[in-house]
Amino acid sequence: MQVEKLAEALGAEVRGVDLSQPIAPKFFAQIRAAWLEHMVLRFRGQKLTDPQLLVFSRNFGELDPPGPNPLGRP
């Protein structure tokens, strides 16, 4: 896994990780450290289902419930 700084102010690109698969704790620790340092992370080329995105996102803490959906679907 590589983390490359994108700009002086904020942002980094994370490469070499497949977010659709479970992430080993040591790699998630690197992702979290990059997030704390750069504030914005870009993961290119990821193909995640909604459930996979939820699993990854829950690594950062409790998620807020979604707002109203104009299409009436969850």
PDB file of N, CA, C and O in Angstrom:
ATOM      1  N   MET A   1       0.835  -1.164   0.000  1.00  0.00           N
ATOM      2  CA  MET A   1       0.000   0.000   0.000  1.00  0.00           C
ATOM      3  C   MET A   1       0.889   1.240   0.000  1.00  0.00           C
ATOM      4  O   MET A   1       1.890   1.278   0.714  1.00  0.00           O
ATOM      5  N   GLN A   2       0.532   2.219  -0.825  1.00  0.00           N
ATOM      6  CA  GLN A   2       1.288   3.461  -0.878  1.00  0.00           C
ATOM      7  C   GLN A   2       0.338   4.638  -0.635  1.00  0.00           C
ATOM      8  O   GLN A   2      -0.817   4.613  -1.061  1.00  0.00           O
ATOM      9  N   VAL A   3       0.860   5.669   0.025  1.00  0.00           N
ATOM     10  CA  VAL A   3       0.133   6.917   0.244  1.00  0.00           C
ATOM     11  C   VAL A   3       0.966   8.025  -0.370  1.00  0.00           C
ATOM     12  O   VAL A   3       2.135   8.200  -0.006  1.00  0.00           O
ATOM     13  N   GLU A   4       0.378   8.747  -1.329  1.00  0.00           N
ATOM     14  CA  GLU A   4       1.099   9.824  -2.003  1.00  0.00           C
ATOM     15  C   GLU A   4       0.374  11.147  -1.764  1.00  0.00           C
ATOM     16  O   GLU A   4      -0.804  11.293  -2.076  1.00  0.00           O
ATOM     17  N   LYS A   5       1.098  12.100  -1.203  1.00  0.00           N
ATOM     18  CA  LYS A   5       0.550  13.425  -0.934  1.00  0.00           C
ATOM     19  C   LYS A   5       0.146  14.081  -2.252  1.00  0.00           C
ATOM     20  O   LYS A   5       0.893  14.030  -3.238  1.00  0.00           O
ATOM     21  N   LEU A   6      -1.036  14.708  -2.282  1.00  0.00           N
ATOM     22  CA  LEU A   6      -1.536  15.340  -3.508  1.00  0.00           C
ATOM     23  C   LEU A   6      -1.265  16.838  -3.562  1.00  0.00           C
ATOM     24  O   LEU A   6      -1.034  17.384  -4.632  1.00  0.00           O
ATOM     25  N   ALA A   7      -1.333  17.514  -2.427  1.00  0.00           N
ATOM     26  CA  ALA A   7      -1.164  18.970  -2.417  1.00  0.00           C
ATOM     27  C   ALA A   7      -0.598  19.395  -1.062  1.00  0.00           C
ATOM     28  O   ALA A   7      -0.630  18.632  -0.103  1.00  0.00           O
ATOM     29  N   GLU A   8      -0.105  20.602  -1.002  1.00  0.00           N
ATOM     30  CA  GLU A   8       0.468  21.098   0.258  1.00  0.00           C
ATOM     31  C   GLU A   8      -0.595  21.233   1.345  1.00  0.00           C
ATOM     32  O   GLU A   8      -0.351  20.919   2.490  1.00  0.00           O
ATOM     33  N   ALA A   9      -1.783  21.705   0.978  1.00  0.00           N
ATOM     34  CA  ALA A   9      -2.806  21.980   1.986  1.00  0.00           C
ATOM     35  C   ALA A   9      -3.432  20.701   2.541  1.00  0.00           C
ATOM     36  O   ALA A   9      -3.550  20.536   3.747  1.00  0.00           O
ATOM     37  N   LEU A  10      -3.869  19.824   1.665  1.00  0.00           N
ATOM     38  CA  LEU A  10      -4.503  18.593   2.124  1.00  0.00           C
ATOM     39  C   LEU A  10      -4.644  17.622   0.976  1.00  0.00           C
ATOM     40  O   LEU A  10      -4.519  17.976  -0.182  1.00  0.00           O
ATOM     41  N   GLY A  11      -4.912  16.382   1.325  1.00  0.00           N
ATOM     42  CA  GLY A  11      -5.207  15.362   0.330  1.00  0.00           C
ATOM     43  C   GLY A  11      -4.052  14.424   0.042  1.00  0.00           C
ATOM     44  O   GLY A  11      -2.899  14.824  -0.032  1.00  0.00           O
ATOM     45  N   ALA A  12      -4.413  13.124  -0.088  1.00  0.00           N
ATOM     46  CA  ALA A  12      -3.445  12.101  -0.471  1.00  0.00           C
ATOM     47  C   ALA A  12      -4.186  11.015  -1.237  1.00  0.00           C
ATOM     48  O   ALA A  12      -5.376  10.802  -1.048  1.00  0.00           O
ATOM     49  N   GLU A  13      -3.454  10.336  -2.111  1.00  0.00           N
ATOM     50  CA  GLU A  13      -4.005   9.201  -2.836  1.00  0.00           C
ATOM     51  C   GLU A  13      -3.452   7.924  -2.222  1.00  0.00           C
ATOM     52  O   GLU A  13      -2.265   7.819  -1.956  1.00  0.00           O
ATOM     53  N   VAL A  14      -4.348   6.971  -1.992  1.00  0.00           N
ATOM     54  CA  VAL A  14      -3.963   5.682  -1.429  1.00  0.00           C
ATOM     55  C   VAL A  14      -4.056   4.652  -2.545  1.00  0.00           C
ATOM     56  O   VAL A  14      -5.080   4.532  -3.208  1.00  0.00           O
ATOM     57  N   ARG A  15      -2.965   3.911  -2.747  1.00  0.00           N
ATOM     58  CA  ARG A  15      -2.912   2.888  -3.796  1.00  0.00           C
ATOM     59  C   ARG A  15      -2.542   1.547  -3.185  1.00  0.00           C
ATOM     60  O   ARG A  15      -1.940   1.474  -2.125  1.00  0.00           O
ATOM     61  N   GLY A  16      -2.890   0.494  -3.928  1.00  0.00           N
ATOM     62  CA  GLY A  16      -2.459  -0.834  -3.522  1.00  0.00           C
ATOM     63  C   GLY A  16      -3.329  -1.478  -2.465  1.00  0.00           C
ATOM     64  O   GLY A  16      -2.870  -2.372  -1.756  1.00  0.00           O
ATOM     65  N   VAL A  17      -4.574  -1.033  -2.355  1.00  0.00           N
ATOM     66  CA  VAL A  17      -5.501  -1.646  -1.406  1.00  0.00           C
ATOM     67  C   VAL A  17      -6.843  -1.822  -2.103  1.00  0.00           C
ATOM     68  O   VAL A  17      -7.270  -0.969  -2.877  1.00  0.00           O
ATOM     69  N   ASP A  18      -7.485  -2.969  -1.864  1.00  0.00           N
ATOM     70  CA  ASP A  18      -8.800  -3.255  -2.426  1.00  0.00           C
ATOM     71  C   ASP A  18      -9.820  -3.101  -1.307  1.00  0.00           C
ATOM     72  O   ASP A  18      -9.918  -3.949  -0.417  1.00  0.00           O
ATOM     73  N   LEU A  19     -10.588  -2.011  -1.343  1.00  0.00           N
ATOM     74  CA  LEU A  19     -11.528  -1.716  -0.268  1.00  0.00           C
ATOM     75  C   LEU A  19     -12.734  -2.645  -0.260  1.00  0.00           C
ATOM     76  O   LEU A  19     -13.494  -2.656   0.700  1.00  0.00           O
ATOM     77  N   SER A  20     -12.898  -3.450  -1.306  1.00  0.00           N
ATOM     78  CA  SER A  20     -14.025  -4.387  -1.338  1.00  0.00           C
ATOM     79  C   SER A  20     -13.733  -5.642  -0.515  1.00  0.00           C
ATOM     80  O   SER A  20     -14.636  -6.432  -0.261  1.00  0.00           O
ATOM     81  N   GLN A  21     -12.499  -5.801  -0.077  1.00  0.00           N
ATOM     82  CA  GLN A  21     -12.084  -6.959   0.717  1.00  0.00           C
ATOM     83  C   GLN A  21     -11.799  -6.510   2.153  1.00  0.00           C
ATOM     84  O   GLN A  21     -11.496  -5.348   2.395  1.00  0.00           O
ATOM     85  N   PRO A  22     -11.891  -7.440   3.105  1.00  0.00           N
ATOM     86  CA  PRO A  22     -11.513  -7.080   4.479  1.00  0.00           C
ATOM     87  C   PRO A  22     -10.074  -6.550   4.510  1.00  0.00           C
ATOM     88  O   PRO A  22      -9.205  -7.061   3.807  1.00  0.00           O
ATOM     89  N   ILE A  23      -9.858  -5.538   5.319  1.00  0.00           N
ATOM     90  CA  ILE A  23      -8.540  -4.899   5.392  1.00  0.00           C
ATOM     91  C   ILE A  23      -7.869  -5.301   6.701  1.00  0.00           C
ATOM     92  O   ILE A  23      -8.452  -5.165   7.779  1.00  0.00           O
ATOM     93  N   ALA A  24      -6.652  -5.791   6.586  1.00  0.00           N
ATOM     94  CA  ALA A  24      -5.886  -6.190   7.772  1.00  0.00           C
ATOM     95  C   ALA A  24      -5.700  -4.983   8.687  1.00  0.00           C
ATOM     96  O   ALA A  24      -5.542  -3.854   8.212  1.00  0.00           O
ATOM     97  N   PRO A  25      -5.745  -5.201  10.000  1.00  0.00           N
ATOM     98  CA  PRO A  25      -5.611  -4.089  10.942  1.00  0.00           C
ATOM     99  C   PRO A  25      -4.384  -3.206  10.698  1.00  0.00           C
ATOM    100  O   PRO A  25      -4.463  -1.987  10.827  1.00  0.00           O
ATOM    101  N   LYS A  26      -3.241  -3.802  10.330  1.00  0.00           N
ATOM    102  CA  LYS A  26      -2.040  -2.967  10.129  1.00  0.00           C
ATOM    103  C   LYS A  26      -2.224  -2.032   8.931  1.00  0.00           C
ATOM    104  O   LYS A  26      -1.762  -0.902   8.945  1.00  0.00           O
ATOM    105  N   PHE A  27      -2.930  -2.495   7.882  1.00  0.00           N
ATOM    106  CA  PHE A  27      -3.168  -1.630   6.731  1.00  0.00           C
ATOM    107  C   PHE A  27      -4.210  -0.567   7.057  1.00  0.00           C
ATOM    108  O   PHE A  27      -4.078   0.579   6.642  1.00  0.00           O
ATOM    109  N   PHE A  28      -5.249  -0.947   7.825  1.00  0.00           N
ATOM    110  CA  PHE A  28      -6.219   0.083   8.195  1.00  0.00           C
ATOM    111  C   PHE A  28      -5.563   1.132   9.086  1.00  0.00           C
ATOM    112  O   PHE A  28      -5.868   2.327   8.969  1.00  0.00           O
ATOM    113  N   ALA A  29      -4.645   0.735   9.934  1.00  0.00           N
ATOM    114  CA  ALA A  29      -3.926   1.709  10.769  1.00  0.00           C
ATOM    115  C   ALA A  29      -3.176   2.713   9.890  1.00  0.00           C
ATOM    116  O   ALA A  29      -3.138   3.911  10.190  1.00  0.00           O
ATOM    117  N   GLN A  30      -2.603   2.245   8.774  1.00  0.00           N
ATOM    118  CA  GLN A  30      -1.910   3.152   7.847  1.00  0.00           C
ATOM    119  C   GLN A  30      -2.908   4.081   7.148  1.00  0.00           C
ATOM    120  O   GLN A  30      -2.630   5.264   6.960  1.00  0.00           O
ATOM    121  N   ILE A  31      -4.067   3.546   6.771  1.00  0.00           N
ATOM    122  CA  ILE A  31      -5.099   4.380   6.131  1.00  0.00           C
ATOM    123  C   ILE A  31      -5.582   5.443   7.109  1.00  0.00           C
ATOM    124  O   ILE A  31      -5.703   6.618   6.756  1.00  0.00           O
ATOM    125  N   ARG A  32      -5.843   5.038   8.343  1.00  0.00           N
ATOM    126  CA  ARG A  32      -6.329   6.002   9.343  1.00  0.00           C
ATOM    127  C   ARG A  32      -5.281   7.075   9.619  1.00  0.00           C
ATOM    128  O   ARG A  32      -5.597   8.252   9.727  1.00  0.00           O
ATOM    129  N   ALA A  33      -4.023   6.683   9.714  1.00  0.00           N
ATOM    130  CA  ALA A  33      -2.955   7.666   9.936  1.00  0.00           C
ATOM    131  C   ALA A  33      -2.862   8.637   8.768  1.00  0.00           C
ATOM    132  O   ALA A  33      -2.692   9.846   8.971  1.00  0.00           O
ATOM    133  N   ALA A  34      -3.014   8.129   7.544  1.00  0.00           N
ATOM    134  CA  ALA A  34      -2.993   9.006   6.367  1.00  0.00           C
ATOM    135  C   ALA A  34      -4.179   9.964   6.399  1.00  0.00           C
ATOM    136  O   ALA A  34      -4.051  11.147   6.060  1.00  0.00           O
ATOM    137  N   TRP A  35      -5.349   9.459   6.799  1.00  0.00           N
ATOM    138  CA  TRP A  35      -6.547  10.311   6.898  1.00  0.00           C
ATOM    139  C   TRP A  35      -6.328  11.421   7.927  1.00  0.00           C
ATOM    140  O   TRP A  35      -6.646  12.593   7.670  1.00  0.00           O
ATOM    141  N   LEU A  36      -5.778  11.078   9.087  1.00  0.00           N
ATOM    142  CA  LEU A  36      -5.529  12.089  10.117  1.00  0.00           C
ATOM    143  C   LEU A  36      -4.498  13.117   9.658  1.00  0.00           C
ATOM    144  O   LEU A  36      -4.604  14.302   9.988  1.00  0.00           O
ATOM    145  N   GLU A  37      -3.523  12.683   8.889  1.00  0.00           N
ATOM    146  CA  GLU A  37      -2.477  13.599   8.416  1.00  0.00           C
ATOM    147  C   GLU A  37      -2.947  14.467   7.249  1.00  0.00           C
ATOM    148  O   GLU A  37      -2.667  15.666   7.204  1.00  0.00           O
ATOM    149  N   HIS A  38      -3.667  13.886   6.292  1.00  0.00           N
ATOM    150  CA  HIS A  38      -3.985  14.584   5.038  1.00  0.00           C
ATOM    151  C   HIS A  38      -5.432  15.076   4.946  1.00  0.00           C
ATOM    152  O   HIS A  38      -5.766  15.826   4.036  1.00  0.00           O
ATOM    153  N   MET A  39      -6.315  14.616   5.827  1.00  0.00           N
ATOM    154  CA  MET A  39      -7.713  15.038   5.934  1.00  0.00           C
ATOM    155  C   MET A  39      -8.628  14.556   4.800  1.00  0.00           C
ATOM    156  O   MET A  39      -9.814  14.422   4.997  1.00  0.00           O
ATOM    157  N   VAL A  40      -8.097  14.334   3.630  1.00  0.00           N
ATOM    158  CA  VAL A  40      -8.873  13.856   2.480  1.00  0.00           C
ATOM    159  C   VAL A  40      -8.062  12.752   1.807  1.00  0.00           C
ATOM    160  O   VAL A  40      -6.883  12.945   1.520  1.00  0.00           O
ATOM    161  N   LEU A  41      -8.706  11.612   1.567  1.00  0.00           N
ATOM    162  CA  LEU A  41      -8.029  10.510   0.885  1.00  0.00           C
ATOM    163  C   LEU A  41      -8.776  10.162  -0.400  1.00  0.00           C
ATOM    164  O   LEU A  41     -10.000  10.158  -0.425  1.00  0.00           O
ATOM    165  N   ARG A  42      -8.013   9.856  -1.433  1.00  0.00           N
ATOM    166  CA  ARG A  42      -8.579   9.431  -2.709  1.00  0.00           C
ATOM    167  C   ARG A  42      -8.153   7.986  -2.952  1.00  0.00           C
ATOM    168  O   ARG A  42      -6.976   7.652  -2.866  1.00  0.00           O
ATOM    169  N   PHE A  43      -9.146   7.155  -3.251  1.00  0.00           N
ATOM    170  CA  PHE A  43      -8.922   5.744  -3.584  1.00  0.00           C
ATOM    171  C   PHE A  43      -9.446   5.553  -4.998  1.00  0.00           C
ATOM    172  O   PHE A  43     -10.647   5.429  -5.203  1.00  0.00           O
ATOM    173  N   ARG A  44      -8.571   5.534  -5.989  1.00  0.00           N
ATOM    174  CA  ARG A  44      -9.010   5.395  -7.387  1.00  0.00           C
ATOM    175  C   ARG A  44      -9.379   3.953  -7.728  1.00  0.00           C
ATOM    176  O   ARG A  44      -8.809   3.011  -7.206  1.00  0.00           O
ATOM    177  N   GLY A  45     -10.336   3.831  -8.672  1.00  0.00           N
ATOM    178  CA  GLY A  45     -10.632   2.550  -9.278  1.00  0.00           C
ATOM    179  C   GLY A  45     -11.286   1.522  -8.368  1.00  0.00           C
ATOM    180  O   GLY A  45     -11.259   0.336  -8.683  1.00  0.00           O
ATOM    181  N   GLN A  46     -11.871   1.952  -7.273  1.00  0.00           N
ATOM    182  CA  GLN A  46     -12.520   1.008  -6.366  1.00  0.00           C
ATOM    183  C   GLN A  46     -13.927   0.693  -6.874  1.00  0.00           C
ATOM    184  O   GLN A  46     -14.638   1.577  -7.334  1.00  0.00           O
ATOM    185  N   LYS A  47     -14.319  -0.556  -6.797  1.00  0.00           N
ATOM    186  CA  LYS A  47     -15.670  -0.986  -7.178  1.00  0.00           C
ATOM    187  C   LYS A  47     -16.280  -1.644  -5.946  1.00  0.00           C
ATOM    188  O   LYS A  47     -15.957  -2.782  -5.621  1.00  0.00           O
ATOM    189  N   LEU A  48     -17.137  -0.887  -5.258  1.00  0.00           N
ATOM    190  CA  LEU A  48     -17.725  -1.354  -4.013  1.00  0.00           C
ATOM    191  C   LEU A  48     -19.242  -1.404  -4.114  1.00  0.00           C
ATOM    192  O   LEU A  48     -19.861  -0.488  -4.654  1.00  0.00           O
ATOM    193  N   THR A  49     -19.820  -2.459  -3.563  1.00  0.00           N
ATOM    194  CA  THR A  49     -21.265  -2.489  -3.407  1.00  0.00           C
ATOM    195  C   THR A  49     -21.602  -1.594  -2.206  1.00  0.00           C
ATOM    196  O   THR A  49     -20.714  -1.232  -1.418  1.00  0.00           O
ATOM    197  N   ASP A  50     -22.865  -1.266  -2.044  1.00  0.00           N
ATOM    198  CA  ASP A  50     -23.257  -0.472  -0.876  1.00  0.00           C
ATOM    199  C   ASP A  50     -22.874  -1.171   0.427  1.00  0.00           C
ATOM    200  O   ASP A  50     -22.299  -0.534   1.313  1.00  0.00           O
ATOM    201  N   PRO A  51     -23.142  -2.480   0.573  1.00  0.00           N
ATOM    202  CA  PRO A  51     -22.724  -3.149   1.815  1.00  0.00           C
ATOM    203  C   PRO A  51     -21.206  -3.114   2.036  1.00  0.00           C
ATOM    204  O   PRO A  51     -20.741  -2.951   3.162  1.00  0.00           O
ATOM    205  N   GLN A  52     -20.411  -3.253   0.975  1.00  0.00           N
ATOM    206  CA  GLN A  52     -18.952  -3.191   1.119  1.00  0.00           C
ATOM    207  C   GLN A  52     -18.510  -1.794   1.558  1.00  0.00           C
ATOM    208  O   GLN A  52     -17.606  -1.654   2.380  1.00  0.00           O
ATOM    209  N   LEU A  53     -19.149  -0.763   1.014  1.00  0.00           N
ATOM    210  CA  LEU A  53     -18.827   0.614   1.414  1.00  0.00           C
ATOM    211  C   LEU A  53     -19.156   0.824   2.892  1.00  0.00           C
ATOM    212  O   LEU A  53     -18.387   1.454   3.626  1.00  0.00           O
ATOM    213  N   LEU A  54     -20.278   0.282   3.339  1.00  0.00           N
ATOM    214  CA  LEU A  54     -20.646   0.406   4.754  1.00  0.00           C
ATOM    215  C   LEU A  54     -19.626  -0.292   5.650  1.00  0.00           C
ATOM    216  O   LEU A  54     -19.230   0.256   6.681  1.00  0.00           O
ATOM    217  N   VAL A  55     -19.205  -1.482   5.262  1.00  0.00           N
ATOM    218  CA  VAL A  55     -18.212  -2.217   6.059  1.00  0.00           C
ATOM    219  C   VAL A  55     -16.927  -1.399   6.176  1.00  0.00           C
ATOM    220  O   VAL A  55     -16.375  -1.235   7.272  1.00  0.00           O
ATOM    221  N   PHE A  56     -16.441  -0.868   5.060  1.00  0.00           N
ATOM    222  CA  PHE A  56     -15.217  -0.060   5.101  1.00  0.00           C
ATOM    223  C   PHE A  56     -15.423   1.197   5.944  1.00  0.00           C
ATOM    224  O   PHE A  56     -14.601   1.527   6.801  1.00  0.00           O
ATOM    225  N   SER A  57     -16.518   1.880   5.726  1.00  0.00           N
ATOM    226  CA  SER A  57     -16.780   3.144   6.426  1.00  0.00           C
ATOM    227  C   SER A  57     -16.893   2.959   7.933  1.00  0.00           C
ATOM    228  O   SER A  57     -16.486   3.842   8.701  1.00  0.00           O
ATOM    229  N   ARG A  58     -17.429   1.833   8.373  1.00  0.00           N
ATOM    230  CA  ARG A  58     -17.584   1.583   9.819  1.00  0.00           C
ATOM    231  C   ARG A  58     -16.240   1.464  10.528  1.00  0.00           C
ATOM    232  O   ARG A  58     -16.177   1.579  11.752  1.00  0.00           O
ATOM    233  N   ASN A  59     -15.164   1.247   9.791  1.00  0.00           N
ATOM    234  CA  ASN A  59     -13.839   1.231  10.420  1.00  0.00           C
ATOM    235  C   ASN A  59     -13.500   2.569  11.059  1.00  0.00           C
ATOM    236  O   ASN A  59     -12.676   2.631  11.967  1.00  0.00           O
ATOM    237  N   PHE A  60     -14.117   3.649  10.576  1.00  0.00           N
ATOM    238  CA  PHE A  60     -13.813   4.991  11.081  1.00  0.00           C
ATOM    239  C   PHE A  60     -14.690   5.388  12.267  1.00  0.00           C
ATOM    240  O   PHE A  60     -14.493   6.430  12.858  1.00  0.00           O
ATOM    241  N   GLY A  61     -15.695   4.576  12.580  1.00  0.00           N
ATOM    242  CA  GLY A  61     -16.577   4.883  13.700  1.00  0.00           C
ATOM    243  C   GLY A  61     -18.034   4.712  13.319  1.00  0.00           C
ATOM    244  O   GLY A  61     -18.369   4.259  12.221  1.00  0.00           O
ATOM    245  N   GLU A  62     -18.903   5.097  14.247  1.00  0.00           N
ATOM    246  CA  GLU A  62     -20.339   4.965  14.040  1.00  0.00           C
ATOM    247  C   GLU A  62     -20.788   5.857  12.884  1.00  0.00           C
ATOM    248  O   GLU A  62     -20.353   7.012  12.776  1.00  0.00           O
ATOM    249  N   LEU A  63     -21.656   5.350  12.042  1.00  0.00           N
ATOM    250  CA  LEU A  63     -22.139   6.098  10.890  1.00  0.00           C
ATOM    251  C   LEU A  63     -23.460   6.788  11.213  1.00  0.00           C
ATOM    252  O   LEU A  63     -24.294   6.234  11.943  1.00  0.00           O
ATOM    253  N   ASP A  64     -23.647   7.961  10.668  1.00  0.00           N
ATOM    254  CA  ASP A  64     -24.930   8.654  10.797  1.00  0.00           C
ATOM    255  C   ASP A  64     -25.945   7.979   9.889  1.00  0.00           C
ATOM    256  O   ASP A  64     -25.601   7.523   8.795  1.00  0.00           O
ATOM    257  N   PRO A  65     -27.215   7.943  10.301  1.00  0.00           N
ATOM    258  CA  PRO A  65     -28.217   7.370   9.414  1.00  0.00           C
ATOM    259  C   PRO A  65     -28.383   8.249   8.179  1.00  0.00           C
ATOM    260  O   PRO A  65     -28.161   9.457   8.230  1.00  0.00           O
ATOM    261  N   PRO A  66     -28.794   7.644   7.052  1.00  0.00           N
ATOM    262  CA  PRO A  66     -28.980   8.436   5.842  1.00  0.00           C
ATOM    263  C   PRO A  66     -30.166   9.382   5.971  1.00  0.00           C
ATOM    264  O   PRO A  66     -31.093   9.134   6.745  1.00  0.00           O
ATOM    265  N   GLY A  67     -30.126  10.455   5.211  1.00  0.00           N
ATOM    266  CA  GLY A  67     -31.226  11.416   5.198  1.00  0.00           C
ATOM    267  C   GLY A  67     -32.375  10.881   4.352  1.00  0.00           C
ATOM    268  O   GLY A  67     -32.323   9.768   3.827  1.00  0.00           O
ATOM    269  N   PRO A  68     -33.414  11.689   4.208  1.00  0.00           N
ATOM    270  CA  PRO A  68     -34.563  11.266   3.408  1.00  0.00           C
ATOM    271  C   PRO A  68     -34.152  10.995   1.970  1.00  0.00           C
ATOM    272  O   PRO A  68     -33.309  11.678   1.401  1.00  0.00           O
ATOM    273  N   ASN A  69     -34.753   9.960   1.385  1.00  0.00           N
ATOM    274  CA  ASN A  69     -34.469   9.592   0.011  1.00  0.00           C
ATOM    275  C   ASN A  69     -35.658  10.011  -0.836  1.00  0.00           C
ATOM    276  O   ASN A  69     -36.768   9.522  -0.623  1.00  0.00           O
ATOM    277  N   PRO A  70     -35.458  10.887  -1.810  1.00  0.00           N
ATOM    278  CA  PRO A  70     -36.576  11.358  -2.635  1.00  0.00           C
ATOM    279  C   PRO A  70     -37.223  10.257  -3.464  1.00  0.00           C
ATOM    280  O   PRO A  70     -38.344  10.399  -3.914  1.00  0.00           O
ATOM    281  N   LEU A  71     -36.510   9.119  -3.632  1.00  0.00           N
ATOM    282  CA  LEU A  71     -37.076   8.015  -4.423  1.00  0.00           C
ATOM    283  C   LEU A  71     -37.848   7.026  -3.555  1.00  0.00           C
ATOM    284  O   LEU A  71     -38.439   6.080  -4.053  1.00  0.00           O
ATOM    285  N   GLY A  72     -37.823   7.247  -2.231  1.00  0.00           N
ATOM    286  CA  GLY A  72     -38.561   6.387  -1.337  1.00  0.00           C
ATOM    287  C   GLY A  72     -37.955   5.026  -1.095  1.00  0.00           C
ATOM    288  O   GLY A  72     -38.621   4.116  -0.636  1.00  0.00           O
ATOM    289  N   ARG A  73     -36.676   4.862  -1.437  1.00  0.00           N
ATOM    290  CA  ARG A  73     -35.997   3.577  -1.229  1.00  0.00           C
ATOM    291  C   ARG A  73     -34.899   3.744  -0.191  1.00  0.00           C
ATOM    292  O   ARG A  73     -34.306   4.811  -0.091  1.00  0.00           O
ATOM    293  N   PRO A  74     -34.623   2.657   0.558  1.00  0.00           N
ATOM    294  CA  PRO A  74     -33.516   2.763   1.521  1.00  0.00           C
ATOM    295  C   PRO A  74     -32.171   2.863   0.828  1.00  0.00           C
ATOM    296  O   PRO A  74     -32.034   2.489  -0.318  1.00  0.00           O
TER     297      PRO A  74
END
